[in-house]
Short mmCIF file of C-alpha atoms in Angstrom, two decimals:
data_model
loop_
_atom_site.label_atom_id
_atom_site.label_comp_id
_atom_site.label_asym_id
_atom_site.label_seq_id
_atom_site.Cartn_x
_atom_site.Cartn_y
_atom_site.Cartn_z
CA MET H 1 -8.69 34.77 -54.93
CA ALA H 2 -9.40 31.11 -54.73
CA VAL H 3 -6.75 28.81 -52.89
CA SER H 4 -6.35 26.06 -55.11
CA SER H 5 -7.01 22.49 -53.68
CA ILE H 6 -4.19 19.99 -53.08
CA ALA H 7 -4.41 16.62 -53.87
CA LEU H 8 -4.03 13.59 -51.72
CA SER H 9 -3.07 10.40 -52.42
CA ALA H 10 -5.10 7.81 -50.69
CA ASP H 11 -2.79 6.54 -48.87
CA ALA H 12 -2.07 9.64 -47.29
CA ALA H 13 -5.36 10.45 -46.59
CA ARG H 14 -5.70 7.33 -44.66
CA GLY H 15 -2.30 7.99 -42.55
CA HIS H 16 -3.28 10.97 -41.73
CA TRP H 17 -6.68 9.96 -40.53
CA LEU H 18 -5.27 6.87 -38.47
CA ALA H 19 -3.00 9.06 -36.71
CA ALA H 20 -5.57 11.84 -35.74
CA GLN H 21 -7.48 8.37 -34.35
CA ARG H 22 -4.27 7.33 -32.41
CA LEU H 23 -4.52 4.04 -34.14
CA ASP H 24 -0.61 4.53 -34.89
CA GLN H 25 0.60 3.82 -31.68
CA VAL H 26 0.20 1.03 -29.14
CA ALA H 27 -0.67 2.60 -25.88
CA PRO H 28 -1.11 6.30 -26.74
CA PHE H 29 -3.30 7.27 -23.85
CA GLY H 30 -1.47 5.20 -21.13
CA SER H 31 -3.49 2.87 -18.73
CA GLY H 32 -6.29 2.88 -16.20
CA PRO H 33 -9.31 5.81 -15.35
CA THR H 34 -6.82 8.46 -16.58
CA ALA H 35 -6.12 6.64 -20.09
CA THR H 36 -9.51 6.14 -20.28
CA ALA H 37 -10.72 9.65 -19.90
CA ALA H 38 -7.84 10.94 -21.68
CA ALA H 39 -9.40 8.64 -24.95
CA VAL H 40 -12.61 9.90 -24.98
CA GLN H 41 -11.46 13.34 -24.49
CA HIS H 42 -9.33 13.48 -27.46
CA LEU H 43 -12.01 11.27 -29.76
CA GLY H 44 -14.51 13.48 -28.61
CA TYR H 45 -16.94 10.86 -27.97
CA VAL H 46 -17.29 7.63 -27.71
CA GLN H 47 -20.64 5.98 -28.81
CA ILE H 48 -22.64 3.12 -26.56
CA ASP H 49 -25.13 0.70 -28.00
CA THR H 50 -27.18 -2.15 -26.54
CA ILE H 51 -26.26 -4.54 -28.56
CA ASN H 52 -24.15 -7.28 -26.81
CA VAL H 53 -23.19 -10.24 -29.04
CA ILE H 54 -19.92 -9.20 -28.27
CA GLU H 55 -18.47 -6.90 -25.56
CA ARG H 56 -20.18 -3.67 -25.96
CA CYS H 57 -18.81 -0.90 -28.17
CA HIS H 58 -17.89 1.49 -25.66
CA HIS H 59 -15.42 -0.66 -24.56
CA HIS H 60 -14.75 -2.45 -27.28
CA ILE H 61 -13.68 0.88 -28.80
CA LEU H 62 -11.65 2.04 -26.08
CA PHE H 63 -9.82 -1.47 -26.16
CA THR H 64 -8.68 -0.60 -29.43
CA ARG H 65 -6.77 2.17 -28.48
CA ILE H 66 -5.98 1.06 -24.65
CA PRO H 67 -4.31 -2.42 -24.47
CA GLU H 68 -4.44 -2.44 -21.01
CA TYR H 69 -8.50 -1.34 -20.70
CA GLN H 70 -10.73 -2.77 -17.82
CA ARG H 71 -14.21 -2.06 -18.19
CA ALA H 72 -13.52 -0.74 -14.60
CA ASP H 73 -11.65 2.08 -16.12
CA LEU H 74 -14.94 3.50 -17.51
CA THR H 75 -16.89 3.11 -14.70
CA ALA H 76 -14.24 5.24 -12.13
CA ALA H 77 -14.32 8.01 -15.11
CA GLN H 78 -17.75 8.13 -15.08
CA SER H 79 -18.73 7.75 -11.96
CA ARG H 80 -16.01 8.71 -9.47
CA ASP H 81 -13.46 10.94 -11.16
CA LYS H 82 -16.86 12.40 -13.58
CA SER H 83 -14.31 13.07 -15.81
CA VAL H 84 -16.89 11.76 -18.67
CA PHE H 85 -20.70 11.98 -19.00
CA GLU H 86 -23.23 10.35 -21.29
CA TYR H 87 -25.49 12.32 -23.98
CA TRP H 88 -26.49 12.35 -27.13
CA THR H 89 -24.19 13.13 -30.18
CA HIS H 90 -24.98 11.42 -33.31
CA ALA H 91 -25.70 8.64 -30.95
CA LEU H 92 -25.93 7.96 -27.07
CA ALA H 93 -22.22 8.21 -26.16
CA TYR H 94 -19.20 9.18 -23.41
CA VAL H 95 -18.87 12.56 -24.16
CA PRO H 96 -15.85 14.48 -22.15
CA THR H 97 -17.37 16.61 -18.94
CA PRO H 98 -15.40 19.74 -19.98
CA ASP H 99 -17.49 19.66 -23.12
CA TYR H 100 -20.59 20.00 -21.07
CA ARG H 101 -21.45 23.30 -22.36
CA TYR H 102 -21.64 22.78 -25.58
CA TYR H 103 -24.90 20.10 -25.26
CA ILE H 104 -26.76 22.43 -23.07
CA PRO H 105 -28.52 24.54 -26.14
CA ALA H 106 -29.85 21.09 -27.58
CA MET H 107 -31.24 20.26 -23.73
CA ASP H 108 -32.94 23.42 -23.89
CA ARG H 109 -34.11 23.02 -27.43
CA ARG H 110 -35.74 19.46 -26.01
CA ARG H 111 -37.32 20.70 -22.89
CA ALA H 112 -39.08 23.54 -24.91
CA GLN H 113 -40.08 21.52 -27.84
CA PRO H 114 -40.11 17.68 -26.39
CA THR H 115 -39.62 14.80 -28.96
CA ASP H 116 -41.71 11.92 -29.28
CA TRP H 117 -39.00 10.16 -27.66
CA ILE H 118 -39.55 12.02 -24.27
CA ALA H 119 -42.89 13.88 -24.97
CA GLY H 120 -45.78 13.00 -22.86
CA VAL H 121 -44.37 13.13 -19.28
CA ASP H 122 -47.15 14.32 -16.29
CA GLU H 123 -45.46 17.47 -14.96
CA LYS H 124 -46.60 16.29 -11.54
CA ASP H 125 -45.08 13.15 -11.95
CA TYR H 126 -42.19 14.15 -13.01
CA LYS H 127 -41.93 16.78 -10.22
CA ALA H 128 -42.16 14.12 -7.81
CA LEU H 129 -39.43 12.02 -9.54
CA LEU H 130 -36.89 14.51 -9.06
CA ALA H 131 -38.31 15.30 -5.20
CA ARG H 132 -37.54 11.36 -5.01
CA ILE H 133 -34.09 11.42 -6.26
CA ARG H 134 -33.51 14.51 -4.51
CA ARG H 135 -34.04 12.94 -1.38
CA GLU H 136 -33.17 9.12 -1.65
CA GLY H 137 -30.26 9.53 -3.89
CA ALA H 138 -29.23 8.31 -7.67
CA LEU H 139 -32.79 5.62 -8.83
CA SER H 140 -32.22 3.73 -11.80
CA ILE H 141 -35.76 2.11 -13.42
CA ARG H 142 -35.40 -1.09 -11.07
CA ASP H 143 -35.78 1.15 -8.37
CA ILE H 144 -39.12 2.51 -8.88
CA ASP H 145 -42.37 0.63 -8.84
CA ASP H 146 -45.14 2.06 -11.44
CA GLU H 147 -48.58 1.19 -10.17
CA VAL H 148 -49.95 1.31 -14.17
CA LEU H 149 -48.13 -0.14 -16.39
CA VAL H 150 -48.31 1.12 -20.42
CA GLU H 151 -48.17 -0.65 -23.38
CA LYS H 152 -44.67 -0.44 -25.31
CA THR H 153 -44.14 2.04 -28.09
CA HIS H 154 -41.10 0.64 -29.40
CA PRO H 155 -39.31 -2.81 -29.32
CA TRP H 156 -36.57 -1.00 -26.74
CA ALA H 157 -38.81 0.65 -24.34
CA SER H 158 -40.18 0.08 -20.93
CA ARG H 159 -43.65 -0.13 -20.04
CA LYS H 160 -42.98 1.62 -16.52
CA PRO H 161 -44.41 5.30 -17.28
CA SER H 162 -41.45 6.70 -15.07
CA LYS H 163 -38.63 5.38 -17.63
CA ARG H 164 -40.10 8.37 -20.31
CA ALA H 165 -39.61 10.48 -17.33
CA LEU H 166 -36.00 9.41 -16.66
CA ARG H 167 -35.47 9.78 -19.86
CA PHE H 168 -37.02 13.10 -20.19
CA GLY H 169 -35.06 14.29 -17.52
CA PHE H 170 -31.73 13.07 -18.80
CA PHE H 171 -32.15 14.57 -21.98
CA VAL H 172 -33.21 18.21 -21.38
CA GLY H 173 -30.24 17.92 -18.52
CA ASP H 174 -32.06 17.66 -15.20
CA LEU H 175 -30.48 14.03 -14.73
CA SER H 176 -27.45 12.65 -15.51
CA ILE H 177 -26.41 9.02 -15.79
CA SER H 178 -24.14 8.94 -12.40
CA GLY H 179 -23.60 5.14 -13.07
CA ARG H 180 -24.23 1.35 -14.71
CA ALA H 181 -24.81 -2.28 -13.52
CA GLY H 182 -23.98 -3.46 -16.90
CA MET H 183 -27.00 -1.53 -19.21
CA VAL H 184 -28.64 -0.50 -16.11
CA LYS H 185 -28.81 3.22 -15.86
CA SER H 186 -28.71 4.73 -12.11
CA TYR H 187 -29.77 8.58 -12.82
CA GLU H 188 -28.61 11.56 -10.02
CA LEU H 189 -29.58 14.97 -10.12
CA THR H 190 -27.38 16.71 -12.80
CA ASN H 191 -25.93 19.51 -10.16
CA ARG H 192 -25.24 17.21 -7.06
CA HIS H 193 -23.44 14.43 -9.57
CA PHE H 194 -20.97 17.10 -10.58
CA GLY H 195 -20.98 18.78 -7.38
CA TRP H 196 -21.98 22.27 -9.58
CA ARG H 197 -23.96 25.06 -7.33
CA ARG H 198 -25.51 25.99 -10.85
CA ARG H 199 -24.87 24.11 -14.31
CA PRO H 200 -22.40 25.78 -16.79
CA ALA H 201 -23.26 28.62 -19.23
CA PRO H 202 -24.35 27.55 -22.53
CA ALA H 203 -22.23 27.73 -25.45
CA SER H 204 -23.49 29.80 -28.34
CA GLU H 205 -23.63 28.86 -31.82
CA GLN H 206 -20.46 30.58 -32.60
CA GLN H 207 -18.78 28.47 -30.11
CA ILE H 208 -20.32 25.47 -30.64
CA ALA H 209 -19.67 25.99 -34.60
CA ALA H 210 -15.71 26.51 -33.22
CA PHE H 211 -15.64 23.52 -31.14
CA LEU H 212 -17.21 20.82 -33.59
CA LEU H 213 -14.32 22.08 -36.00
CA GLU H 214 -11.45 21.88 -33.31
CA ARG H 215 -12.94 18.36 -32.29
CA ALA H 216 -12.97 17.35 -35.92
CA LEU H 217 -9.80 18.24 -37.40
CA ARG H 218 -8.30 16.81 -33.83
CA ALA H 219 -9.99 13.01 -34.10
CA GLN H 220 -9.99 13.34 -37.72
CA GLY H 221 -6.90 14.97 -39.31
CA ILE H 222 -8.36 15.50 -42.58
CA VAL H 223 -12.21 17.32 -42.38
CA SER H 224 -15.23 17.79 -44.30
CA LEU H 225 -18.22 19.98 -43.33
CA ASP H 226 -20.32 16.74 -43.48
CA SER H 227 -17.77 14.76 -41.02
CA ILE H 228 -17.83 18.09 -39.22
CA CYS H 229 -21.03 18.08 -38.70
CA TYR H 230 -21.87 14.37 -38.57
CA GLY H 231 -25.15 14.50 -36.09
CA GLU H 232 -25.03 18.06 -36.17
CA THR H 233 -26.52 19.28 -39.10
CA ARG H 234 -27.61 22.85 -37.89
CA ALA H 235 -24.39 23.85 -37.25
CA LYS H 236 -23.59 23.49 -41.00
CA GLY H 237 -24.11 27.37 -41.85
CA PRO H 238 -21.73 28.52 -38.89
CA VAL H 239 -18.94 26.06 -39.61
CA SER H 240 -19.06 26.81 -42.95
CA ALA H 241 -17.89 30.39 -42.41
CA LEU H 242 -15.39 29.19 -39.78
CA LEU H 243 -13.81 26.90 -42.15
CA GLU H 244 -13.79 30.50 -45.22
CA THR H 245 -12.02 32.56 -42.43
CA ALA H 246 -9.48 29.55 -41.76
CA VAL H 247 -8.61 29.20 -45.36
CA ARG H 248 -8.38 33.00 -45.73
CA ARG H 249 -6.04 33.46 -42.46
CA LYS H 250 -4.04 29.98 -43.84
CA ARG H 251 -4.59 27.63 -40.92
CA LEU H 252 -6.10 25.40 -43.17
CA VAL H 253 -5.53 24.72 -46.51
CA PRO H 254 -8.22 22.61 -48.83
CA VAL H 255 -7.43 19.27 -50.49
CA HIS H 256 -9.27 16.77 -52.05
CA LEU H 257 -8.98 12.53 -52.62
CA PRO H 258 -8.52 10.84 -55.55
CA GLY H 259 -11.70 10.03 -57.26
CA PHE H 260 -13.72 12.56 -54.96
CA GLU H 261 -12.29 16.04 -56.40
CA ARG H 262 -15.91 17.34 -55.74
CA VAL H 263 -16.05 16.77 -52.39
CA PRO H 264 -13.94 19.21 -50.37
CA HIS H 265 -11.82 18.68 -47.14
CA TRP H 266 -9.66 20.83 -45.14
CA THR H 267 -6.60 20.25 -42.83
CA ALA H 268 -4.21 22.22 -40.89
CA PRO H 269 -0.77 22.77 -42.72
CA ALA H 270 1.28 20.99 -40.60
CA THR H 271 -0.42 17.54 -41.30
CA LEU H 272 1.01 17.34 -44.49
CA ASP H 273 4.38 18.27 -42.96
CA ARG H 274 4.05 14.50 -41.30
CA SER H 275 4.56 11.48 -42.77
CA PRO H 276 1.46 9.54 -43.05
CA ALA H 277 0.51 7.06 -40.64
CA LEU H 278 0.16 2.84 -40.55
CA ALA H 279 -1.91 1.06 -37.99
CA VAL H 280 0.90 -0.31 -35.50
CA ALA H 281 -0.72 -3.64 -35.23
CA PRO H 282 -4.12 -5.78 -36.67
CA ARG H 283 -7.37 -4.21 -35.12
CA LEU H 284 -10.63 -5.51 -34.91
CA LEU H 285 -12.93 -2.38 -35.24
CA SER H 286 -16.43 -1.74 -34.11
CA PRO H 287 -19.07 -1.16 -36.18
CA PHE H 288 -19.51 1.86 -34.34
CA ASP H 289 -15.67 2.86 -33.69
CA PRO H 290 -15.23 6.95 -34.91
CA LEU H 291 -13.16 5.66 -37.60
CA VAL H 292 -15.75 3.47 -38.81
CA ILE H 293 -19.35 4.83 -38.03
CA GLN H 294 -19.12 7.80 -40.67
CA ARG H 295 -20.02 4.83 -43.59
CA ARG H 296 -19.81 7.47 -46.74
CA ARG H 297 -15.94 8.81 -44.90
CA LEU H 298 -15.40 5.06 -44.71
CA ALA H 299 -15.82 4.31 -48.19
CA MET H 300 -14.21 7.55 -49.61
CA PHE H 301 -10.79 7.00 -47.49
CA PHE H 302 -10.51 3.12 -47.50
CA GLY H 303 -12.61 2.53 -50.78
CA TYR H 304 -14.27 -0.12 -47.99
CA ASP H 305 -18.53 -0.24 -47.78
CA HIS H 306 -19.06 -1.48 -44.71
CA ARG H 307 -22.71 -3.40 -44.24
CA PHE H 308 -24.17 -3.21 -40.75
CA GLU H 309 -26.64 -6.54 -40.62
CA ALA H 310 -27.65 -6.78 -37.35
CA TYR H 311 -31.30 -5.68 -38.37
CA VAL H 312 -30.97 -7.68 -42.04
CA PRO H 313 -32.48 -10.53 -42.92
CA ALA H 314 -30.45 -13.87 -42.58
CA ALA H 315 -31.06 -14.44 -45.76
CA LYS H 316 -29.88 -10.78 -47.05
CA ARG H 317 -26.47 -10.79 -45.31
CA VAL H 318 -23.53 -10.20 -47.00
CA LEU H 319 -20.99 -10.10 -44.16
CA GLY H 320 -22.99 -11.14 -41.40
CA TYR H 321 -25.13 -10.24 -38.32
CA PHE H 322 -22.36 -8.10 -36.27
CA ALA H 323 -19.15 -8.34 -38.68
CA LEU H 324 -15.92 -6.18 -37.61
CA PRO H 325 -13.80 -4.64 -40.38
CA VAL H 326 -10.30 -5.49 -39.76
CA LEU H 327 -7.47 -2.86 -40.16
CA VAL H 328 -4.06 -4.13 -41.09
CA GLY H 329 -1.23 -1.28 -41.95
CA ASN H 330 -3.53 1.27 -43.85
CA GLU H 331 -6.02 -1.05 -45.34
CA ILE H 332 -9.48 -3.07 -44.34
CA VAL H 333 -8.38 -6.03 -45.28
CA ALA H 334 -11.45 -8.65 -43.78
CA ALA H 335 -14.44 -8.39 -42.01
CA ILE H 336 -15.19 -10.89 -39.69
CA ASP H 337 -18.53 -11.85 -37.94
CA LEU H 338 -17.76 -13.20 -34.20
CA LYS H 339 -20.20 -14.01 -31.11
CA THR H 340 -18.99 -14.47 -27.44
CA ASP H 341 -19.68 -17.85 -26.00
CA ARG H 342 -19.83 -17.27 -22.54
CA GLN H 343 -20.14 -20.24 -20.79
CA ALA H 344 -17.45 -21.80 -23.03
CA GLY H 345 -15.61 -18.70 -22.58
CA ARG H 346 -14.19 -18.03 -26.71
CA LEU H 347 -15.12 -16.41 -29.42
CA THR H 348 -17.09 -17.81 -32.10
CA LEU H 349 -16.04 -17.18 -35.78
CA GLN H 350 -19.39 -17.04 -37.55
CA LYS H 351 -17.75 -15.85 -40.86
CA TRP H 352 -14.53 -14.55 -42.78
CA THR H 353 -14.83 -12.28 -45.66
CA TRP H 354 -11.73 -10.98 -47.33
CA MET H 355 -11.47 -7.61 -48.91
CA VAL H 356 -8.28 -8.26 -50.31
CA ALA H 357 -6.47 -11.19 -51.75
CA GLU H 358 -5.02 -13.01 -49.17
CA ARG H 359 -1.13 -12.65 -48.42
CA ALA H 360 1.71 -14.36 -46.95
CA GLY H 361 1.42 -14.40 -43.10
CA LEU H 362 -1.80 -12.05 -43.08
CA LYS H 363 -4.10 -14.54 -41.81
CA ALA H 364 -1.68 -15.22 -39.23
CA MET H 365 -1.51 -11.41 -38.15
CA ILE H 366 -5.03 -11.27 -37.91
CA GLU H 367 -5.63 -14.60 -35.76
CA GLU H 368 -2.96 -12.98 -33.05
CA GLU H 369 -4.96 -10.25 -32.43
CA LEU H 370 -8.06 -12.67 -32.31
CA GLY H 371 -6.66 -14.31 -29.79
CA ARG H 372 -6.18 -10.95 -27.74
CA PHE H 373 -9.57 -9.82 -28.38
CA GLU H 374 -10.66 -13.03 -27.35
CA ARG H 375 -9.04 -12.78 -23.73
CA PHE H 376 -10.30 -9.38 -23.85
CA GLN H 377 -14.13 -10.36 -24.37
CA THR H 378 -13.65 -13.66 -21.97
CA THR H 379 -12.31 -11.78 -18.87
CA THR H 380 -14.16 -8.46 -19.31
CA ALA H 381 -17.59 -9.45 -20.82
CA SER H 382 -20.93 -8.42 -19.78
CA GLY H 383 -23.15 -11.68 -19.47
CA ALA H 384 -25.21 -10.49 -16.60
CA ASP H 385 -26.66 -6.95 -17.79
CA GLY H 386 -28.99 -8.13 -20.60
CA GLY H 387 -29.89 -9.68 -23.48
CA GLU H 388 -28.18 -8.41 -27.48
CA HIS H 389 -30.34 -5.55 -26.58
CA GLY H 390 -30.42 -4.81 -23.06
CA GLU H 391 -30.24 -0.99 -22.70
CA GLN H 392 -32.39 0.08 -19.05
#
């Protein structure tokens, strides 16, 4: 017997997602490196991006949920406590170290069938690189002098062949990023970095599906197949089977959003028993924030189509080069294009676009948050780690 889907109001759907993202609390994770590790653990991933117009997005995302966040907290979590590590989810991201085993099958696939991004590494040179790291300790690309340089195959690529070898080691799991100086990464042998005698046992396909479902329910509250498997399309079959079982056993209930009745969503019964939440204060969201990055989901829940226009010709931009959605209550009320003037120590407002009719006091509330964000930018901004696209 088919289980009927429960209709949710837009307010309820948004509120449950905001609560799952912990945007309904002032400091849900506390402060310091342990707060950073807890935030990454709860969210499941924090995306890394190279654009440096304002503070890097990984710091921005954490600041949104940790009011006292400091860049050094992430450094400590990665390099000292080793509670987070870097790997590829839907993009390069910080992920919780306890989840490492769920990424090993992807590492093994990349070793067996290297993609263009990491293929073509000379086996002899690669073994020599691993031996050097074993002998000397963690190395960055700046520590390696290549005798022969090559032409770049991508604007952000390197002319050093050793860069591809380091990238290969990272993607197949032989190497881990042990630290960063800005966006310059140091690569260490994975087992030595974590203090492992051998790496964890890889998760099975079923275990990965269960992990993706649990992670999505925790960080999204209300989930769809696409939102669960974002960046992991190969998992849709096993996840679909888990959803069917969970509904049959009444662990999950089907729900739908107004206007999107044909897009199945699910949630835990306990979620529906809670009152929908509101964002505790105005928030300037990174375009790579977990609340924003899944654009179709954002549009379904918030009725807001975000445009990321850093790669759009200037004449065709609507919101601006690096516009930030502004969350107030349970609405995206504006998009603000900002740029950090590091020499002057202030934020430059490039463009302000309203998404709702301006209300009394709304602009003043947002400007107060802009002031807080400016203080974060100018006290922690990373001006010495490359240009707008400074990954190394």
